[in-house]
Amino acid sequence: MRGNVVSTNTAQPVAVAPAARKPKKSANQSSAGRSELMIALVFIAPALVGFLAFFVYPTLRGFYFSLTQYNLLGTPKWVGFDNFVRISKDPLFWNSLGVTVEYVVLNIAFQTVIALLLASLMQRLTQSTLLRGALLLPWLISNVIAAMLWFWLLDYQIGLANVFLEWIGLPKVAFFANEFWAIPTIAFVNVWRHMGYTALLIYAGMQTIPKYVYEAASIDGSSEWKSFWGMTMPLLRPVLAMILVITVTGSFQVFDTVAVTTRGGPVNVTRVMQYYIYQKAFGEGQFGYGSALAVVLFAILAVLAAIQLRLLRAGESDLA
């Protein structure tokens, strides 16, 4: 009977489903998308025009002037990288860079520590809106007004600070005229103005940390001090990275306080880079050399910002 067995394993054609096609957008959808884009461009246009006119164009023109010998009454003369070679041999540039670094270190160190302390106190003791508003008040005062205010308060002859020192039997201090105290005093003025704003940024970062993290730590027997250094600081890293980039960049560009109070003196101990650029460009009319100094400052800030973001791992968070 084997010879009469008919095999049923014949190949059957397999039906292949046609590839799914993406639905085409209707004409109404396309026109709606274009209209939304046009509306967005209309709203963006004023800011974009301002950005191009007052930031991009001056920046590109400054790069061009840095490669020229130029004063306001003449025409730019191409000199290539001669200005940058001259900068490398300029003792006043290196002096201004050293003074600026000293100011930045003092300003960032004290501002960050005080801001962390204020933010922690707000987090632990009170969350009063009135207190937060009071902390922000110095930041709302312009740099020039704040500098003039402290210039009179710390005046050697009639300043309230020296009157108080004399009253308690201590000698007067020429805060802005003394070679040792000048830069720390300028740093103090800017710390006073910005510490409240920085504290509010840190406080906002603390609000993003879940409470269960601290509850779990307290169950494990962690003290307040250990919780702060072991959890709060690591979890605040992205916020602190952003704050440090902003404050370091702003500190390197200090100008108002110096221009109002010391004007680079005494004996160049407060001649920061921004003030030196101003003197070369507008005081001596060397716009090409001043532009080259500005380009060098731009390069320094770009490198510092990149290093800070890389070392602090600003794009990562320890909160999983």
Tab-separated table of C-alpha atoms in Angstrom:
chain	number	residue	atom	x	y	z
A	1	MET	CA	0.000	0.000	0.000
A	2	ARG	CA	3.021	2.269	0.265
A	3	GLY	CA	2.996	2.917	-3.453
A	4	ASN	CA	-0.527	4.336	-3.262
A	5	VAL	CA	0.342	6.932	-0.597
A	6	VAL	CA	0.045	10.441	-1.977
A	7	SER	CA	2.313	13.074	-0.436
A	8	THR	CA	0.506	16.123	0.874
A	9	ASN	CA	3.698	18.224	1.444
A	10	THR	CA	3.210	20.274	-1.651
A	11	ALA	CA	4.564	23.812	-1.523
A	12	GLN	CA	1.858	26.364	-0.948
A	13	PRO	CA	2.315	29.962	-2.000
A	14	VAL	CA	2.616	32.270	0.991
A	15	ALA	CA	0.734	35.521	0.814
A	16	VAL	CA	2.978	38.472	1.653
A	17	ALA	CA	1.309	41.421	3.267
A	18	PRO	CA	1.989	44.619	1.436
A	19	ALA	CA	4.351	47.030	3.179
A	20	ALA	CA	2.574	49.488	5.403
A	21	ARG	CA	2.489	52.873	3.818
A	22	LYS	CA	2.675	56.063	5.803
A	23	PRO	CA	-0.462	58.065	5.456
A	24	LYS	CA	0.121	61.135	3.388
A	25	LYS	CA	-0.463	64.463	5.023
A	26	SER	CA	-3.449	66.241	3.723
A	27	ALA	CA	-3.209	69.673	2.186
A	28	ASN	CA	-4.959	71.118	5.236
A	29	GLN	CA	-2.374	69.605	7.610
A	30	SER	CA	0.542	70.912	5.534
A	31	SER	CA	-0.903	74.413	5.363
A	32	ALA	CA	-1.594	74.349	9.124
A	33	GLY	CA	2.021	73.358	9.813
A	34	ARG	CA	3.327	76.159	7.594
A	35	SER	CA	1.056	78.709	9.247
A	36	GLU	CA	2.276	77.650	12.720
A	37	LEU	CA	5.873	77.962	11.529
A	38	MET	CA	5.211	81.447	10.168
A	39	ILE	CA	3.570	82.512	13.441
A	40	ALA	CA	6.566	81.185	15.405
A	41	LEU	CA	8.982	83.059	13.117
A	42	VAL	CA	7.025	86.274	13.584
A	43	PHE	CA	7.374	86.019	17.361
A	44	ILE	CA	11.049	85.009	17.170
A	45	ALA	CA	11.998	87.669	14.610
A	46	PRO	CA	12.466	90.649	17.004
A	47	ALA	CA	14.766	88.699	19.308
A	48	LEU	CA	16.596	87.136	16.351
A	49	VAL	CA	17.166	90.525	14.702
A	50	GLY	CA	18.456	91.933	17.982
A	51	PHE	CA	20.744	88.929	18.492
A	52	LEU	CA	22.198	89.193	14.991
A	53	ALA	CA	22.576	92.987	15.116
A	54	PHE	CA	23.937	93.387	18.636
A	55	PHE	CA	25.784	90.097	19.265
A	56	VAL	CA	26.716	88.148	16.143
A	57	TYR	CA	27.703	91.091	13.920
A	58	PRO	CA	29.799	92.909	16.607
A	59	THR	CA	31.480	89.620	17.508
A	60	LEU	CA	32.485	88.878	13.916
A	61	ARG	CA	33.602	92.489	13.423
A	62	GLY	CA	35.636	92.278	16.624
A	63	PHE	CA	37.393	89.154	15.332
A	64	TYR	CA	38.241	91.060	12.153
A	65	PHE	CA	39.536	94.108	14.046
A	66	SER	CA	41.728	91.841	16.193
A	67	LEU	CA	43.748	91.089	13.045
A	68	THR	CA	44.193	94.755	12.167
A	69	GLN	CA	45.869	97.915	13.391
A	70	TYR	CA	42.961	100.290	13.782
A	71	ASN	CA	42.013	103.490	15.524
A	72	LEU	CA	38.771	105.417	15.356
A	73	LEU	CA	40.072	108.113	12.984
A	74	GLY	CA	41.828	105.829	10.509
A	75	THR	CA	41.121	102.768	8.425
A	76	PRO	CA	41.902	99.202	9.510
A	77	LYS	CA	45.335	97.984	8.397
A	78	TRP	CA	45.750	94.217	8.178
A	79	VAL	CA	48.529	92.966	10.472
A	80	GLY	CA	47.540	89.313	10.878
A	81	PHE	CA	48.469	87.832	14.256
A	82	ASP	CA	50.831	90.647	15.255
A	83	ASN	CA	48.436	91.847	17.952
A	84	PHE	CA	48.393	88.402	19.577
A	85	VAL	CA	52.191	88.188	19.480
A	86	ARG	CA	52.294	91.604	21.123
A	87	ILE	CA	49.837	90.426	23.800
A	88	SER	CA	52.078	87.481	24.699
A	89	LYS	CA	54.889	89.960	25.457
A	90	ASP	CA	52.733	92.571	27.198
A	91	PRO	CA	53.459	92.689	30.973
A	92	LEU	CA	50.296	94.707	31.642
A	93	PHE	CA	48.199	91.959	30.043
A	94	TRP	CA	49.718	89.296	32.281
A	95	ASN	CA	49.258	91.590	35.273
A	96	SER	CA	45.586	92.112	34.392
A	97	LEU	CA	45.106	88.369	33.910
A	98	GLY	CA	46.625	87.643	37.323
A	99	VAL	CA	44.497	90.322	38.984
A	100	THR	CA	41.365	88.948	37.303
A	101	VAL	CA	42.127	85.385	38.407
A	102	GLU	CA	42.644	86.581	41.993
A	103	TYR	CA	39.309	88.380	41.908
A	104	VAL	CA	37.509	85.376	40.378
A	105	VAL	CA	38.867	82.971	43.000
A	106	LEU	CA	37.815	85.234	45.878
A	107	ASN	CA	34.437	86.028	44.379
A	108	ILE	CA	33.480	82.461	43.438
A	109	ALA	CA	34.744	80.887	46.661
A	110	PHE	CA	32.932	83.241	49.045
A	111	GLN	CA	29.826	83.630	46.894
A	112	THR	CA	29.322	79.869	46.495
A	113	VAL	CA	29.940	79.037	50.164
A	114	ILE	CA	27.657	81.814	51.457
A	115	ALA	CA	24.965	80.969	48.887
A	116	LEU	CA	25.053	77.287	49.900
A	117	LEU	CA	24.706	78.289	53.542
A	118	LEU	CA	21.770	80.611	52.839
A	119	ALA	CA	20.027	78.012	50.647
A	120	SER	CA	20.451	75.329	53.321
A	121	LEU	CA	19.046	77.650	55.987
A	122	MET	CA	16.024	78.411	53.810
A	123	GLN	CA	15.543	74.712	53.141
A	124	ARG	CA	15.768	73.678	56.807
A	125	LEU	CA	14.391	76.652	58.749
A	126	THR	CA	12.007	78.716	56.655
A	127	GLN	CA	10.539	78.906	53.173
A	128	SER	CA	9.179	82.434	53.554
A	129	THR	CA	8.485	84.216	50.271
A	130	LEU	CA	9.254	87.534	51.978
A	131	LEU	CA	12.707	86.301	52.975
A	132	ARG	CA	13.427	85.078	49.460
A	133	GLY	CA	12.397	88.470	48.096
A	134	ALA	CA	14.688	90.219	50.594
A	135	LEU	CA	17.632	88.064	49.511
A	136	LEU	CA	17.031	89.110	45.918
A	137	LEU	CA	17.017	92.860	46.641
A	138	PRO	CA	20.802	93.467	46.328
A	139	TRP	CA	20.792	91.705	42.937
A	140	LEU	CA	18.109	94.122	41.715
A	141	ILE	CA	20.446	97.080	42.344
A	142	SER	CA	22.647	97.977	39.373
A	143	ASN	CA	26.406	97.374	39.588
A	144	VAL	CA	27.153	101.090	39.438
A	145	ILE	CA	24.782	101.975	42.292
A	146	ALA	CA	26.082	99.108	44.447
A	147	ALA	CA	29.690	100.167	43.790
A	148	MET	CA	28.962	103.816	44.661
A	149	LEU	CA	27.089	102.767	47.809
A	150	TRP	CA	29.992	100.689	49.153
A	151	PHE	CA	32.557	103.226	47.950
A	152	TRP	CA	31.043	105.788	50.336
A	153	LEU	CA	30.383	103.313	53.144
A	154	LEU	CA	34.041	102.181	53.068
A	155	ASP	CA	35.545	105.633	52.532
A	156	TYR	CA	38.687	106.228	54.598
A	157	GLN	CA	37.588	109.593	56.001
A	158	ILE	CA	33.805	109.541	56.373
A	159	GLY	CA	32.802	105.936	55.683
A	160	LEU	CA	30.638	104.270	58.333
A	161	ALA	CA	32.866	101.186	58.299
A	162	ASN	CA	35.956	103.185	59.298
A	163	VAL	CA	33.960	105.205	61.817
A	164	PHE	CA	32.965	101.916	63.447
A	165	LEU	CA	36.564	100.607	63.362
A	166	GLU	CA	37.779	103.814	65.020
A	167	TRP	CA	35.014	103.599	67.602
A	168	ILE	CA	36.066	100.105	68.706
A	169	GLY	CA	39.727	101.126	68.826
A	170	LEU	CA	40.990	99.615	65.568
A	171	PRO	CA	42.961	101.560	62.945
A	172	LYS	CA	41.224	102.822	59.824
A	173	VAL	CA	41.575	100.845	56.593
A	174	ALA	CA	41.814	102.370	53.122
A	175	PHE	CA	39.731	99.576	51.609
A	176	PHE	CA	39.844	100.751	47.983
A	177	ALA	CA	43.236	102.498	48.152
A	178	ASN	CA	45.275	99.806	49.890
A	179	GLU	CA	47.197	97.398	47.646
A	180	PHE	CA	46.315	94.429	49.867
A	181	TRP	CA	42.637	95.236	50.461
A	182	ALA	CA	41.582	96.629	47.061
A	183	ILE	CA	40.772	93.404	45.199
A	184	PRO	CA	39.220	91.632	48.240
A	185	THR	CA	37.023	94.705	48.773
A	186	ILE	CA	35.830	94.705	45.163
A	187	ALA	CA	35.176	90.966	45.444
A	188	PHE	CA	33.198	91.580	48.659
A	189	VAL	CA	30.988	94.175	46.939
A	190	ASN	CA	30.097	91.743	44.169
A	191	VAL	CA	29.609	88.837	46.592
A	192	TRP	CA	27.148	91.002	48.549
A	193	ARG	CA	25.253	91.833	45.369
A	194	HIS	CA	25.028	88.328	43.879
A	195	MET	CA	24.951	85.911	46.824
A	196	GLY	CA	21.164	86.158	47.282
A	197	TYR	CA	20.463	85.390	43.642
A	198	THR	CA	22.902	82.467	43.692
A	199	ALA	CA	21.329	81.194	46.919
A	200	LEU	CA	17.888	81.186	45.288
A	201	LEU	CA	19.211	79.169	42.347
A	202	ILE	CA	20.709	76.601	44.710
A	203	TYR	CA	17.526	76.587	46.781
A	204	ALA	CA	15.498	75.866	43.631
A	205	GLY	CA	17.825	72.964	42.896
A	206	MET	CA	17.318	71.606	46.407
A	207	GLN	CA	13.561	71.581	45.835
A	208	THR	CA	14.029	69.044	43.019
A	209	ILE	CA	15.595	66.455	45.362
A	210	PRO	CA	12.886	63.982	46.512
A	211	LYS	CA	12.179	63.848	50.228
A	212	TYR	CA	12.268	60.058	50.294
A	213	VAL	CA	16.035	60.236	49.737
A	214	TYR	CA	16.499	62.019	53.061
A	215	GLU	CA	13.924	59.785	54.763
A	216	ALA	CA	15.832	56.686	53.703
A	217	ALA	CA	19.092	58.231	54.904
A	218	SER	CA	17.607	59.089	58.306
A	219	ILE	CA	16.356	55.517	58.697
A	220	ASP	CA	19.913	54.320	58.023
A	221	GLY	CA	21.164	56.620	60.782
A	222	SER	CA	22.770	59.294	58.605
A	223	SER	CA	23.366	62.642	60.288
A	224	GLU	CA	22.436	66.014	58.767
A	225	TRP	CA	26.086	66.708	57.948
A	226	LYS	CA	26.619	63.348	56.241
A	227	SER	CA	23.361	63.670	54.304
A	228	PHE	CA	24.402	67.112	53.045
A	229	TRP	CA	27.795	65.990	51.746
A	230	GLY	CA	26.736	62.490	50.720
A	231	MET	CA	23.425	63.271	48.995
A	232	THR	CA	22.608	66.955	48.678
A	233	MET	CA	25.901	68.011	47.084
A	234	PRO	CA	26.085	65.144	44.550
A	235	LEU	CA	22.438	65.587	43.569
A	236	LEU	CA	22.984	69.337	43.163
A	237	ARG	CA	25.865	68.813	40.723
A	238	PRO	CA	23.980	69.806	37.522
A	239	VAL	CA	22.668	72.961	39.205
A	240	LEU	CA	26.061	73.831	40.685
A	241	ALA	CA	27.711	73.284	37.294
A	242	MET	CA	25.339	75.758	35.677
A	243	ILE	CA	25.840	78.265	38.506
A	244	LEU	CA	29.639	77.977	38.362
A	245	VAL	CA	29.731	78.499	34.604
A	246	ILE	CA	27.546	81.605	34.912
A	247	THR	CA	29.403	83.070	37.898
A	248	VAL	CA	32.904	82.364	36.575
A	249	THR	CA	32.026	83.856	33.185
A	250	GLY	CA	30.484	86.907	34.825
A	251	SER	CA	33.381	87.325	37.259
A	252	PHE	CA	35.962	87.379	34.455
A	253	GLN	CA	33.981	90.237	32.895
A	254	VAL	CA	33.917	92.482	35.975
A	255	PHE	CA	34.158	96.117	34.930
A	256	ASP	CA	31.574	98.400	36.568
A	257	THR	CA	32.829	98.115	40.131
A	258	VAL	CA	36.440	98.775	39.133
A	259	ALA	CA	35.550	101.677	36.835
A	260	VAL	CA	33.475	103.405	39.533
A	261	THR	CA	35.787	102.865	42.517
A	262	THR	CA	39.499	102.313	41.838
A	263	ARG	CA	39.911	102.763	38.046
A	264	GLY	CA	42.617	100.129	38.006
A	265	GLY	CA	44.636	101.527	40.902
A	266	PRO	CA	46.457	101.679	43.113
A	267	VAL	CA	49.525	100.731	41.054
A	268	ASN	CA	47.532	98.407	38.722
A	269	VAL	CA	46.468	96.065	41.536
A	270	THR	CA	42.823	96.264	40.377
A	271	ARG	CA	43.380	96.575	36.616
A	272	VAL	CA	41.215	93.605	35.589
A	273	MET	CA	41.091	92.401	31.980
A	274	GLN	CA	37.854	94.147	31.044
A	275	TYR	CA	39.154	97.465	32.341
A	276	TYR	CA	42.459	96.969	30.491
A	277	ILE	CA	40.533	96.289	27.266
A	278	TYR	CA	38.516	99.462	27.850
A	279	GLN	CA	41.663	101.509	28.433
A	280	LYS	CA	43.393	100.248	25.289
A	281	ALA	CA	40.364	100.619	23.024
A	282	PHE	CA	38.677	103.782	24.285
A	283	GLY	CA	41.409	105.425	26.359
A	284	GLU	CA	44.295	105.022	23.922
A	285	GLY	CA	42.322	104.479	20.709
A	286	GLN	CA	43.941	101.111	19.928
A	287	PHE	CA	40.802	99.333	18.761
A	288	GLY	CA	42.703	96.581	16.960
A	289	TYR	CA	44.750	95.707	20.037
A	290	GLY	CA	41.699	96.027	22.288
A	291	SER	CA	39.760	93.661	20.011
A	292	ALA	CA	42.613	91.154	20.184
A	293	LEU	CA	42.507	91.337	23.989
A	294	ALA	CA	38.748	90.722	23.858
A	295	VAL	CA	39.290	87.674	21.622
A	296	VAL	CA	41.821	86.290	24.104
A	297	LEU	CA	39.326	86.783	26.939
A	298	PHE	CA	36.627	85.064	24.862
A	299	ALA	CA	38.936	82.071	24.271
A	300	ILE	CA	39.781	81.856	27.994
A	301	LEU	CA	36.099	81.862	28.961
A	302	ALA	CA	35.207	79.255	26.328
A	303	VAL	CA	37.946	76.896	27.542
A	304	LEU	CA	37.033	77.391	31.209
A	305	ALA	CA	33.333	76.754	30.528
A	306	ALA	CA	34.118	73.563	28.600
A	307	ILE	CA	36.429	72.306	31.365
A	308	GLN	CA	33.869	73.026	34.085
A	309	LEU	CA	31.057	71.285	32.222
A	310	ARG	CA	33.273	68.275	31.542
A	311	LEU	CA	34.672	67.907	35.051
A	312	LEU	CA	31.334	68.491	36.788
A	313	ARG	CA	29.453	66.212	34.340
A	314	ALA	CA	26.730	68.813	34.010
A	315	GLY	CA	24.579	66.663	31.728
A	316	GLU	CA	24.372	63.767	34.200
A	317	SER	CA	22.442	63.329	37.418
A	318	ASP	CA	22.999	60.948	40.333
A	319	LEU	CA	19.244	60.784	40.897
A	320	ALA	CA	18.080	57.503	39.333
